[in-house]
mmCIF file of C-alpha atoms in Angstrom:
data_model
loop_
_atom_site.group_PDB
_atom_site.id
_atom_site.type_symbol
_atom_site.label_atom_id
_atom_site.label_comp_id
_atom_site.label_asym_id
_atom_site.label_seq_id
_atom_site.Cartn_x
_atom_site.Cartn_y
_atom_site.Cartn_z
ATOM 1 C CA MET E 26 -13.987 -10.509 -14.929
ATOM 2 C CA SER E 27 -12.942 -7.396 -16.834
ATOM 3 C CA ARG E 28 -15.798 -5.279 -15.394
ATOM 4 C CA TYR E 29 -17.756 -5.747 -12.190
ATOM 5 C CA LEU E 30 -19.506 -3.830 -9.433
ATOM 6 C CA LEU E 31 -18.163 -4.146 -5.901
ATOM 7 C CA SER E 32 -20.479 -5.743 -3.354
ATOM 8 C CA LYS E 33 -20.337 -5.102 0.382
ATOM 9 C CA GLN E 34 -18.718 -8.511 0.844
ATOM 10 C CA ASP E 35 -16.120 -7.615 -1.791
ATOM 11 C CA VAL E 36 -15.266 -4.506 0.241
ATOM 12 C CA GLU E 37 -14.914 -6.539 3.449
ATOM 13 C CA ASP E 38 -12.582 -8.969 1.677
ATOM 14 C CA LEU E 39 -10.672 -6.240 -0.142
ATOM 15 C CA VAL E 40 -9.621 -4.330 2.954
ATOM 16 C CA VAL E 41 -8.222 -7.490 4.543
ATOM 17 C CA GLY E 42 -6.270 -8.331 1.398
ATOM 18 C CA ALA E 43 -5.105 -4.753 0.922
ATOM 19 C CA ALA E 44 -3.784 -4.590 4.482
ATOM 20 C CA ILE E 45 -1.787 -7.759 3.839
ATOM 21 C CA LEU E 46 -0.388 -6.375 0.577
ATOM 22 C CA GLY E 47 0.221 -3.039 2.315
ATOM 23 C CA THR E 48 3.031 -4.538 4.465
ATOM 24 C CA GLY E 49 1.944 -2.559 7.507
ATOM 25 C CA GLY E 50 1.451 0.766 5.733
ATOM 26 C CA GLY E 51 -1.033 2.596 3.564
ATOM 27 C CA GLY E 52 -3.229 3.734 6.443
ATOM 28 C CA ASP E 53 -5.830 1.983 8.576
ATOM 29 C CA PRO E 54 -7.954 -0.319 6.352
ATOM 30 C CA TYR E 55 -10.900 -0.214 8.764
ATOM 31 C CA ILE E 56 -11.353 3.509 8.156
ATOM 32 C CA GLY E 57 -11.276 2.956 4.410
ATOM 33 C CA LYS E 58 -13.821 0.151 4.640
ATOM 34 C CA LEU E 59 -16.316 2.349 6.454
ATOM 35 C CA MET E 60 -15.969 5.074 3.821
ATOM 36 C CA VAL E 61 -16.656 2.698 0.914
ATOM 37 C CA LEU E 62 -19.536 0.937 2.676
ATOM 38 C CA GLN E 63 -21.101 4.313 3.343
ATOM 39 C CA GLU E 64 -21.022 5.046 -0.385
ATOM 40 C CA LEU E 65 -22.716 1.723 -1.198
ATOM 41 C CA GLU E 66 -25.367 2.254 1.471
ATOM 42 C CA ARG E 67 -26.138 5.652 -0.100
ATOM 43 C CA GLY E 68 -26.871 3.868 -3.385
ATOM 44 C CA LYS E 69 -23.596 4.721 -5.106
ATOM 45 C CA ARG E 70 -21.818 2.188 -7.325
ATOM 46 C CA VAL E 71 -18.156 1.232 -7.443
ATOM 47 C CA GLU E 72 -17.250 -0.165 -10.851
ATOM 48 C CA ILE E 73 -13.934 -1.987 -11.282
ATOM 49 C CA VAL E 74 -12.516 -2.350 -14.800
ATOM 50 C CA GLY E 75 -9.593 -4.361 -16.102
ATOM 51 C CA VAL E 76 -6.589 -2.582 -17.602
ATOM 52 C CA ASP E 77 -7.406 -3.798 -21.100
ATOM 53 C CA GLU E 78 -10.792 -2.043 -20.919
ATOM 54 C CA VAL E 79 -8.985 1.320 -20.889
ATOM 55 C CA ASP E 80 -8.473 3.111 -24.221
ATOM 56 C CA ASN E 81 -4.960 4.284 -25.045
ATOM 57 C CA ASP E 82 -6.004 7.953 -24.989
ATOM 58 C CA SER E 83 -8.115 7.781 -21.798
ATOM 59 C CA PHE E 84 -7.149 10.313 -19.104
ATOM 60 C CA ILE E 85 -6.264 8.547 -15.823
ATOM 61 C CA VAL E 86 -5.436 10.008 -12.409
ATOM 62 C CA PRO E 87 -4.482 8.071 -9.258
ATOM 63 C CA VAL E 88 -5.718 9.496 -5.932
ATOM 64 C CA ALA E 89 -4.436 8.746 -2.447
ATOM 65 C CA ALA E 90 -3.808 9.869 1.101
ATOM 66 C CA MET E 91 -0.258 10.937 1.956
ATOM 67 C CA GLY E 92 1.452 11.206 5.322
ATOM 68 C CA THR E 93 1.928 9.370 8.598
ATOM 69 C CA PRO E 94 -0.612 6.502 8.872
ATOM 70 C CA VAL E 95 -1.244 7.043 12.597
ATOM 71 C CA VAL E 96 -2.498 10.577 11.879
ATOM 72 C CA LEU E 97 -5.474 9.168 9.950
ATOM 73 C CA VAL E 98 -6.505 7.283 13.085
ATOM 74 C CA GLU E 99 -6.608 10.588 14.973
ATOM 75 C CA LYS E 100 -7.982 12.764 12.132
ATOM 76 C CA ILE E 101 -10.747 10.541 10.779
ATOM 77 C CA PRO E 102 -11.411 11.448 7.113
ATOM 78 C CA SER E 103 -14.870 11.770 5.613
ATOM 79 C CA GLY E 104 -13.808 10.218 2.310
ATOM 80 C CA LYS E 105 -14.481 13.387 0.335
ATOM 81 C CA GLU E 106 -11.106 15.086 0.861
ATOM 82 C CA ALA E 107 -9.409 13.510 -2.169
ATOM 83 C CA LEU E 108 -12.230 14.793 -4.396
ATOM 84 C CA PHE E 109 -11.004 18.326 -3.872
ATOM 85 C CA SER E 110 -7.542 17.470 -5.170
ATOM 86 C CA LEU E 111 -8.992 15.629 -8.173
ATOM 87 C CA ASN E 112 -11.274 18.544 -9.044
ATOM 88 C CA LEU E 113 -8.364 20.966 -8.725
ATOM 89 C CA LEU E 114 -6.196 18.897 -11.070
ATOM 90 C CA GLU E 115 -9.009 18.656 -13.619
ATOM 91 C CA LYS E 116 -9.343 22.429 -13.502
ATOM 92 C CA TYR E 117 -5.609 22.813 -14.062
ATOM 93 C CA PHE E 118 -5.681 20.543 -17.143
ATOM 94 C CA ASN E 119 -9.121 21.759 -18.266
ATOM 95 C CA LYS E 120 -9.868 18.096 -18.867
ATOM 96 C CA LYS E 121 -12.189 15.576 -17.208
ATOM 97 C CA VAL E 122 -10.733 12.398 -15.731
ATOM 98 C CA GLU E 123 -12.101 9.202 -17.287
ATOM 99 C CA PHE E 124 -10.661 6.587 -14.921
ATOM 100 C CA ILE E 125 -9.489 6.600 -11.302
ATOM 101 C CA SER E 126 -6.544 4.457 -10.217
ATOM 102 C CA PRO E 127 -5.122 3.414 -6.861
ATOM 103 C CA ILE E 128 -1.500 4.438 -6.424
ATOM 104 C CA GLU E 129 -0.750 1.519 -4.081
ATOM 105 C CA ALA E 130 -2.338 -1.692 -2.856
ATOM 106 C CA GLY E 131 -2.289 -0.935 0.844
ATOM 107 C CA GLY E 132 -4.712 -0.052 3.597
ATOM 108 C CA VAL E 133 -6.764 3.104 3.204
ATOM 109 C CA ASN E 134 -5.092 3.914 -0.119
ATOM 110 C CA SER E 135 -6.756 0.917 -1.699
ATOM 111 C CA THR E 136 -10.143 2.382 -0.752
ATOM 112 C CA ILE E 137 -9.760 6.147 -1.320
ATOM 113 C CA PRO E 138 -9.990 5.632 -5.125
ATOM 114 C CA LEU E 139 -13.174 3.603 -4.620
ATOM 115 C CA VAL E 140 -14.778 6.448 -2.681
ATOM 116 C CA VAL E 141 -13.756 8.981 -5.333
ATOM 117 C CA GLY E 142 -14.968 6.683 -8.111
ATOM 118 C CA ALA E 143 -18.334 6.268 -6.377
ATOM 119 C CA GLU E 144 -18.734 10.011 -5.782
ATOM 120 C CA ARG E 145 -17.810 10.929 -9.354
ATOM 121 C CA ASN E 146 -19.409 7.883 -11.019
ATOM 122 C CA LEU E 147 -16.038 6.997 -12.553
ATOM 123 C CA PRO E 148 -14.680 3.460 -13.016
ATOM 124 C CA VAL E 149 -11.656 2.395 -10.966
ATOM 125 C CA ILE E 150 -8.925 0.462 -12.751
ATOM 126 C CA ASP E 151 -8.004 -2.974 -11.377
ATOM 127 C CA ALA E 152 -4.325 -2.064 -11.034
ATOM 128 C CA ASP E 153 -2.006 0.187 -9.066
ATOM 129 C CA GLY E 154 1.536 1.544 -9.068
ATOM 130 C CA MET E 155 3.177 -0.747 -6.506
ATOM 131 C CA GLY E 156 1.463 -4.096 -5.936
ATOM 132 C CA ARG E 157 2.060 -3.302 -2.241
ATOM 133 C CA ALA E 158 2.675 -0.061 -0.292
ATOM 134 C CA PHE E 159 5.799 2.110 -0.171
ATOM 135 C CA PRO E 160 6.397 5.335 1.777
ATOM 136 C CA GLU E 161 7.570 7.810 -0.896
ATOM 137 C CA LEU E 162 5.894 9.274 -3.992
ATOM 138 C CA GLN E 163 8.553 8.215 -6.514
ATOM 139 C CA MET E 164 8.292 4.602 -5.318
ATOM 140 C CA VAL E 165 5.812 3.591 -7.989
ATOM 141 C CA THR E 166 6.131 1.628 -11.204
ATOM 142 C CA PHE E 167 4.866 4.727 -13.046
ATOM 143 C CA HIS E 168 8.169 6.382 -12.085
ATOM 144 C CA LEU E 169 10.139 3.427 -13.472
ATOM 145 C CA TYR E 170 8.470 3.925 -16.854
ATOM 146 C CA GLY E 171 9.093 7.669 -17.076
ATOM 147 C CA ILE E 172 5.657 8.990 -16.056
ATOM 148 C CA LYS E 173 5.862 12.286 -14.162
ATOM 149 C CA ALA E 174 4.272 12.657 -10.731
ATOM 150 C CA THR E 175 3.415 16.274 -11.498
ATOM 151 C CA PRO E 176 1.448 18.354 -12.119
ATOM 152 C CA MET E 177 -0.163 17.074 -8.938
ATOM 153 C CA ALA E 178 -2.743 18.512 -6.554
ATOM 154 C CA ILE E 179 -2.346 18.317 -2.775
ATOM 155 C CA SER E 180 -4.959 19.451 -0.252
ATOM 156 C CA ASP E 181 -5.995 19.070 3.380
ATOM 157 C CA GLU E 182 -9.315 18.637 5.151
ATOM 158 C CA ARG E 183 -9.601 22.392 5.754
ATOM 159 C CA GLY E 184 -9.572 23.299 2.051
ATOM 160 C CA ASN E 185 -5.945 24.405 1.741
ATOM 161 C CA ALA E 186 -4.576 23.255 -1.597
ATOM 162 C CA ALA E 187 -1.674 23.570 -4.008
ATOM 163 C CA ILE E 188 -0.673 22.492 -7.492
ATOM 164 C CA LEU E 189 2.921 21.293 -7.731
ATOM 165 C CA ASP E 190 4.972 21.085 -10.912
ATOM 166 C CA THR E 191 8.445 19.812 -10.128
ATOM 167 C CA ILE E 192 11.578 19.045 -12.125
ATOM 168 C CA ASP E 193 11.422 15.343 -11.239
ATOM 169 C CA ASN E 194 9.559 12.864 -9.065
ATOM 170 C CA TYR E 195 12.075 13.015 -6.216
ATOM 171 C CA TRP E 196 11.442 16.758 -5.904
ATOM 172 C CA ALA E 197 7.709 16.051 -5.930
ATOM 173 C CA GLU E 198 8.237 13.819 -2.885
ATOM 174 C CA ARG E 199 10.434 16.334 -1.042
ATOM 175 C CA ILE E 200 8.133 19.313 -1.546
ATOM 176 C CA ALA E 201 4.871 17.423 -1.019
ATOM 177 C CA ARG E 202 6.256 15.894 2.180
ATOM 178 C CA VAL E 203 6.988 19.337 3.633
ATOM 179 C CA ILE E 204 3.491 20.504 2.716
ATOM 180 C CA THR E 205 1.986 17.371 4.271
ATOM 181 C CA VAL E 206 3.805 18.034 7.540
ATOM 182 C CA ARG E 207 2.526 21.620 7.541
ATOM 183 C CA TYR E 208 -1.000 20.335 6.873
ATOM 184 C CA GLY E 209 -0.766 18.436 10.145
ATOM 185 C CA GLY E 210 0.667 15.111 9.013
ATOM 186 C CA SER E 211 -1.842 14.026 6.360
ATOM 187 C CA ALA E 212 -2.742 15.253 2.889
ATOM 188 C CA TRP E 213 -4.875 14.175 -0.054
ATOM 189 C CA ILE E 214 -3.325 13.941 -3.483
ATOM 190 C CA ALA E 215 -4.201 13.538 -7.146
ATOM 191 C CA ILE E 216 -0.955 12.558 -8.839
ATOM 192 C CA TYR E 217 0.751 10.881 -11.820
ATOM 193 C CA PRO E 218 -1.797 12.116 -14.380
ATOM 194 C CA THR E 219 -1.347 10.038 -17.511
ATOM 195 C CA PHE E 220 -3.049 8.335 -20.449
ATOM 196 C CA GLY E 221 -4.063 4.775 -21.150
ATOM 197 C CA LYS E 222 -1.103 3.670 -23.257
ATOM 198 C CA PRO E 223 1.712 4.494 -20.790
ATOM 199 C CA TYR E 224 -0.473 3.435 -17.857
ATOM 200 C CA LYS E 225 -0.984 -0.045 -19.332
ATOM 201 C CA GLU E 226 2.754 -0.530 -19.654
ATOM 202 C CA ALA E 227 3.648 0.744 -16.193
ATOM 203 C CA ALA E 228 0.857 -0.450 -13.882
ATOM 204 C CA VAL E 229 0.827 -3.525 -11.660
ATOM 205 C CA ARG E 230 -2.243 -5.324 -12.969
ATOM 206 C CA GLY E 231 -4.990 -7.041 -11.021
ATOM 207 C CA SER E 232 -4.172 -5.638 -7.587
ATOM 208 C CA ILE E 233 -7.783 -4.917 -6.549
ATOM 209 C CA SER E 234 -8.907 -8.394 -7.613
ATOM 210 C CA LEU E 235 -5.952 -9.956 -5.801
ATOM 211 C CA ALA E 236 -6.770 -8.093 -2.583
ATOM 212 C CA ILE E 237 -10.377 -9.320 -2.774
ATOM 213 C CA GLU E 238 -9.208 -12.879 -3.463
ATOM 214 C CA ILE E 239 -6.854 -12.788 -0.462
ATOM 215 C CA GLY E 240 -9.638 -11.664 1.863
ATOM 216 C CA ARG E 241 -12.051 -14.207 0.434
ATOM 217 C CA THR E 242 -9.507 -17.028 0.731
ATOM 218 C CA LEU E 243 -8.911 -16.299 4.425
ATOM 219 C CA ARG E 244 -12.636 -16.018 5.141
ATOM 220 C CA GLU E 245 -13.599 -19.208 3.321
ATOM 221 C CA ALA E 246 -10.714 -21.229 4.756
ATOM 222 C CA LYS E 247 -11.698 -20.256 8.292
ATOM 223 C CA ALA E 248 -15.380 -21.009 7.633
ATOM 224 C CA GLY E 249 -14.456 -24.387 6.154
ATOM 225 C CA GLY E 250 -12.310 -25.405 9.103
ATOM 226 C CA LYS E 251 -9.078 -25.165 7.100
ATOM 227 C CA ASN E 252 -5.870 -23.404 8.110
ATOM 228 C CA PRO E 253 -6.304 -19.860 6.752
ATOM 229 C CA ILE E 254 -2.558 -19.091 6.880
ATOM 230 C CA ASP E 255 -1.709 -22.114 4.737
ATOM 231 C CA ALA E 256 -4.407 -21.082 2.259
ATOM 232 C CA LEU E 257 -3.031 -17.529 2.161
ATOM 233 C CA LEU E 258 0.572 -18.604 1.633
ATOM 234 C CA ASP E 259 -0.478 -20.952 -1.167
ATOM 235 C CA LEU E 260 -2.358 -18.146 -2.915
ATOM 236 C CA VAL E 261 0.428 -15.527 -2.763
ATOM 237 C CA HIS E 262 3.380 -17.980 -2.964
ATOM 238 C CA GLY E 263 4.477 -16.668 0.426
ATOM 239 C CA PHE E 264 6.599 -17.884 3.327
ATOM 240 C CA GLU E 265 6.197 -18.083 7.069
ATOM 241 C CA LEU E 266 9.027 -16.050 8.603
ATOM 242 C CA PHE E 267 8.343 -16.104 12.363
ATOM 243 C CA ARG E 268 5.867 -16.667 15.176
ATOM 244 C CA GLY E 269 6.122 -14.865 18.464
ATOM 245 C CA LYS E 270 5.053 -12.249 20.982
ATOM 246 C CA ILE E 271 5.806 -8.553 20.549
ATOM 247 C CA ILE E 272 7.988 -7.449 23.467
ATOM 248 C CA ASP E 273 8.862 -3.916 22.347
ATOM 249 C CA VAL E 274 7.717 -1.295 19.829
ATOM 250 C CA GLN E 275 9.567 1.936 19.126
ATOM 251 C CA ARG E 276 7.723 4.403 16.897
ATOM 252 C CA PHE E 277 8.680 7.979 15.986
ATOM 253 C CA ASN E 278 7.127 10.547 13.663
ATOM 254 C CA ILE E 279 10.174 11.836 11.780
ATOM 255 C CA GLY E 280 10.007 13.952 8.638
ATOM 256 C CA GLY E 281 6.403 13.026 7.907
ATOM 257 C CA PHE E 282 6.970 9.276 8.291
ATOM 258 C CA ALA E 283 6.249 6.786 11.057
ATOM 259 C CA ARG E 284 9.663 5.220 11.649
ATOM 260 C CA GLY E 285 10.574 2.575 14.170
ATOM 261 C CA GLU E 286 10.893 -1.106 14.937
ATOM 262 C CA ALA E 287 9.083 -3.982 16.577
ATOM 263 C CA VAL E 288 10.904 -6.702 18.526
ATOM 264 C CA ILE E 289 9.304 -10.159 18.697
ATOM 265 C CA ASP E 290 10.322 -13.070 20.934
ATOM 266 C CA GLY E 291 9.820 -16.471 19.354
ATOM 267 C CA LEU E 292 7.112 -18.970 20.231
ATOM 268 C CA ASP E 293 6.662 -22.645 19.342
ATOM 269 C CA ASP E 294 9.304 -23.668 16.767
ATOM 270 C CA TYR E 295 10.891 -20.211 17.077
ATOM 271 C CA LYS E 296 11.346 -20.297 20.869
ATOM 272 C CA GLY E 297 14.767 -18.923 21.757
ATOM 273 C CA SER E 298 14.914 -16.765 18.614
ATOM 274 C CA ARG E 299 14.154 -13.090 18.223
ATOM 275 C CA LEU E 300 12.886 -11.149 15.216
ATOM 276 C CA THR E 301 13.210 -7.406 14.697
ATOM 277 C CA ILE E 302 11.103 -5.655 12.048
ATOM 278 C CA ARG E 303 12.156 -2.147 11.029
ATOM 279 C CA PHE E 304 9.649 0.093 9.305
ATOM 280 C CA GLN E 305 9.149 3.457 7.618
ATOM 281 C CA ASN E 306 5.355 3.532 7.372
ATOM 282 C CA GLU E 307 5.793 0.083 5.762
ATOM 283 C CA ASN E 308 7.836 -2.883 7.008
ATOM 284 C CA LEU E 309 11.291 -2.698 5.410
ATOM 285 C CA VAL E 310 13.443 -5.530 6.799
ATOM 286 C CA ALA E 311 12.986 -8.576 9.011
ATOM 287 C CA ILE E 312 16.081 -9.541 11.036
ATOM 288 C CA ARG E 313 16.138 -12.908 12.819
ATOM 289 C CA ASP E 314 18.917 -13.435 15.341
ATOM 290 C CA GLY E 315 21.074 -10.850 13.576
ATOM 291 C CA ASN E 316 20.442 -12.156 10.034
ATOM 292 C CA ILE E 317 18.211 -10.411 7.511
ATOM 293 C CA ILE E 318 15.671 -12.950 6.284
ATOM 294 C CA ALA E 319 13.505 -10.607 4.187
ATOM 295 C CA SER E 320 13.817 -7.078 2.830
ATOM 296 C CA VAL E 321 12.197 -4.567 0.544
ATOM 297 C CA PRO E 322 10.964 -4.704 -2.132
ATOM 298 C CA ASP E 323 9.555 -8.082 -1.033
ATOM 299 C CA LEU E 324 6.528 -7.838 1.265
ATOM 300 C CA ILE E 325 6.795 -8.343 5.037
ATOM 301 C CA THR E 326 3.424 -8.555 6.764
ATOM 302 C CA VAL E 327 2.462 -9.056 10.415
ATOM 303 C CA LEU E 328 -0.686 -11.077 11.163
ATOM 304 C CA ASP E 329 -2.575 -11.762 14.378
ATOM 305 C CA ILE E 330 -1.650 -15.344 15.252
ATOM 306 C CA GLU E 331 -5.210 -16.221 16.310
ATOM 307 C CA THR E 332 -7.294 -14.617 13.566
ATOM 308 C CA GLY E 333 -4.873 -14.232 10.661
ATOM 309 C CA ARG E 334 -5.910 -10.577 10.378
ATOM 310 C CA PRO E 335 -3.172 -8.162 9.280
ATOM 311 C CA ILE E 336 -1.743 -5.651 11.774
ATOM 312 C CA THR E 337 -0.616 -2.268 10.450
ATOM 313 C CA THR E 338 2.479 -0.577 11.885
ATOM 314 C CA GLU E 339 0.447 1.969 13.853
ATOM 315 C CA ARG E 340 -1.396 -0.882 15.624
ATOM 316 C CA LEU E 341 1.652 -2.921 16.666
ATOM 317 C CA ARG E 342 1.501 -3.245 20.477
ATOM 318 C CA TYR E 343 3.353 -4.958 23.300
ATOM 319 C CA GLY E 344 1.955 -8.385 24.064
ATOM 320 C CA LEU E 345 0.381 -9.140 20.690
ATOM 321 C CA ARG E 346 1.024 -12.680 19.483
ATOM 322 C CA VAL E 347 1.856 -12.490 15.817
ATOM 323 C CA LEU E 348 2.785 -14.434 12.735
ATOM 324 C CA VAL E 349 5.139 -12.739 10.263
ATOM 325 C CA ILE E 350 4.989 -13.722 6.602
ATOM 326 C CA GLY E 351 6.951 -12.751 3.506
ATOM 327 C CA ILE E 352 5.597 -12.458 -0.050
ATOM 328 C CA PRO E 353 7.562 -12.054 -3.305
ATOM 329 C CA CYS E 354 7.170 -8.579 -4.843
ATOM 330 C CA ASN E 355 6.097 -7.779 -8.393
ATOM 331 C CA GLU E 356 8.822 -8.522 -10.943
ATOM 332 C CA LYS E 357 9.029 -4.845 -11.961
ATOM 333 C CA TRP E 358 10.678 -4.080 -8.611
ATOM 334 C CA ARG E 359 13.370 -6.694 -9.174
ATOM 335 C CA MET E 360 14.710 -4.867 -12.212
ATOM 336 C CA SER E 361 17.882 -2.838 -11.578
ATOM 337 C CA LYS E 362 15.977 0.452 -11.847
ATOM 338 C CA GLY E 363 13.355 -0.808 -9.432
ATOM 339 C CA LEU E 364 15.982 -1.746 -6.863
ATOM 340 C CA GLU E 365 17.564 1.700 -7.171
ATOM 341 C CA VAL E 366 14.233 3.205 -6.100
ATOM 342 C CA VAL E 367 12.999 0.734 -3.441
ATOM 343 C CA GLY E 368 15.828 -1.685 -2.703
ATOM 344 C CA PRO E 369 17.367 -2.039 0.778
ATOM 345 C CA LYS E 370 20.260 0.315 -0.054
ATOM 346 C CA TYR E 371 17.868 3.189 -0.741
ATOM 347 C CA PHE E 372 16.565 2.831 2.826
ATOM 348 C CA GLY E 373 20.071 2.821 4.308
ATOM 349 C CA TYR E 374 20.727 -0.925 4.622
ATOM 350 C CA ASP E 375 24.130 -1.817 3.187
ATOM 351 C CA ILE E 376 23.066 -5.185 1.798
ATOM 352 C CA GLU E 377 22.355 -6.620 -1.614
ATOM 353 C CA TYR E 378 18.759 -7.490 -2.340
ATOM 354 C CA ILE E 379 18.161 -11.225 -2.372
ATOM 355 C CA PRO E 380 14.703 -12.451 -3.453
ATOM 356 C CA ILE E 381 12.801 -13.892 -0.525
ATOM 357 C CA GLU E 382 12.483 -17.328 -2.118
ATOM 358 C CA ARG E 383 16.309 -17.544 -2.241
ATOM 359 C CA ARG E 384 16.708 -16.195 1.294
ATOM 360 C CA MET E 385 14.327 -18.787 2.676
ATOM 361 C CA LYS E 386 16.282 -21.584 0.991
ATOM 362 C CA GLU E 387 19.494 -20.257 2.567
ATOM 363 C CA VAL E 388 18.095 -19.449 6.037
ATOM 364 C CA GLY E 389 15.013 -21.638 6.298
ATOM 365 C CA ARG E 390 12.971 -22.203 9.428
ATOM 366 C CA PRO E 391 14.605 -23.038 12.757
#
């Protein structure tokens, strides 16, 4: 469908799918779900439109939360904070936004645009700038296609706000990150203002629909007595990486990011093996018995072994029994420019990126 209204069931399915695509980051999806459901219960509508429904000269602005995901668990948002940034950016341009876009397909940042769209009665485009979640502002496909992050608006829940206009997207990240830390660890942004023609070229299409389909597939498989993990992996062309019990989690708030690692001891077929996942808001690499078996930009997602529900990095805990899966990333990230921005070397891992489907052929299951 090129245009449709979100139902409450769509929202329930979407947040599950978005948390899986979010690779552990993007903020707590449960918080985002409550915000969108509140809008629907108040009689608001959330209209989703396909990319091809957008005119070439339509004015589009993505909105999102920025900062350390765990902070949003402690500072519960109302859902209205991002509206302030959007209104400020419109005032700067003296131009009304015609479409809202997600900036990523993860966690709360898949739902913030829905809340803003409902409040402003604006359609939300079925696309985003990542097809997953990444921790830094320049890590979007819009950046790969030459779209500027700024002018951007950044605000907090108190009403503090700023307009940034930077020389490039890396400087937008550096300056906005410092502001976010000073705001208390979370901020609300309206960013990458652009028009329909460049947006169509740069965006990762169909990400909202895919998130809904992932959630629906898991729900229907479980209701039908089928293996929900098998159904999920078939849908996303993914791979099982590991099964085990979390025995250690190290997490630090450094420079406005949640950085750390989770160590998992193997169960069942993986007994005697150990997997370490390192993250920076999002899961970056999965290392099994000293060998990297998956890395950015491919997706690494941790699921509860009993329910198949995704577990974000801020909710990783000792004793949880988990299943770790890997999913191939969008092809835009596998281009040389994409790997410069989000490949393992950018994050400090001195390895060449190998697509997960090749890694799994080389390493395989134990």
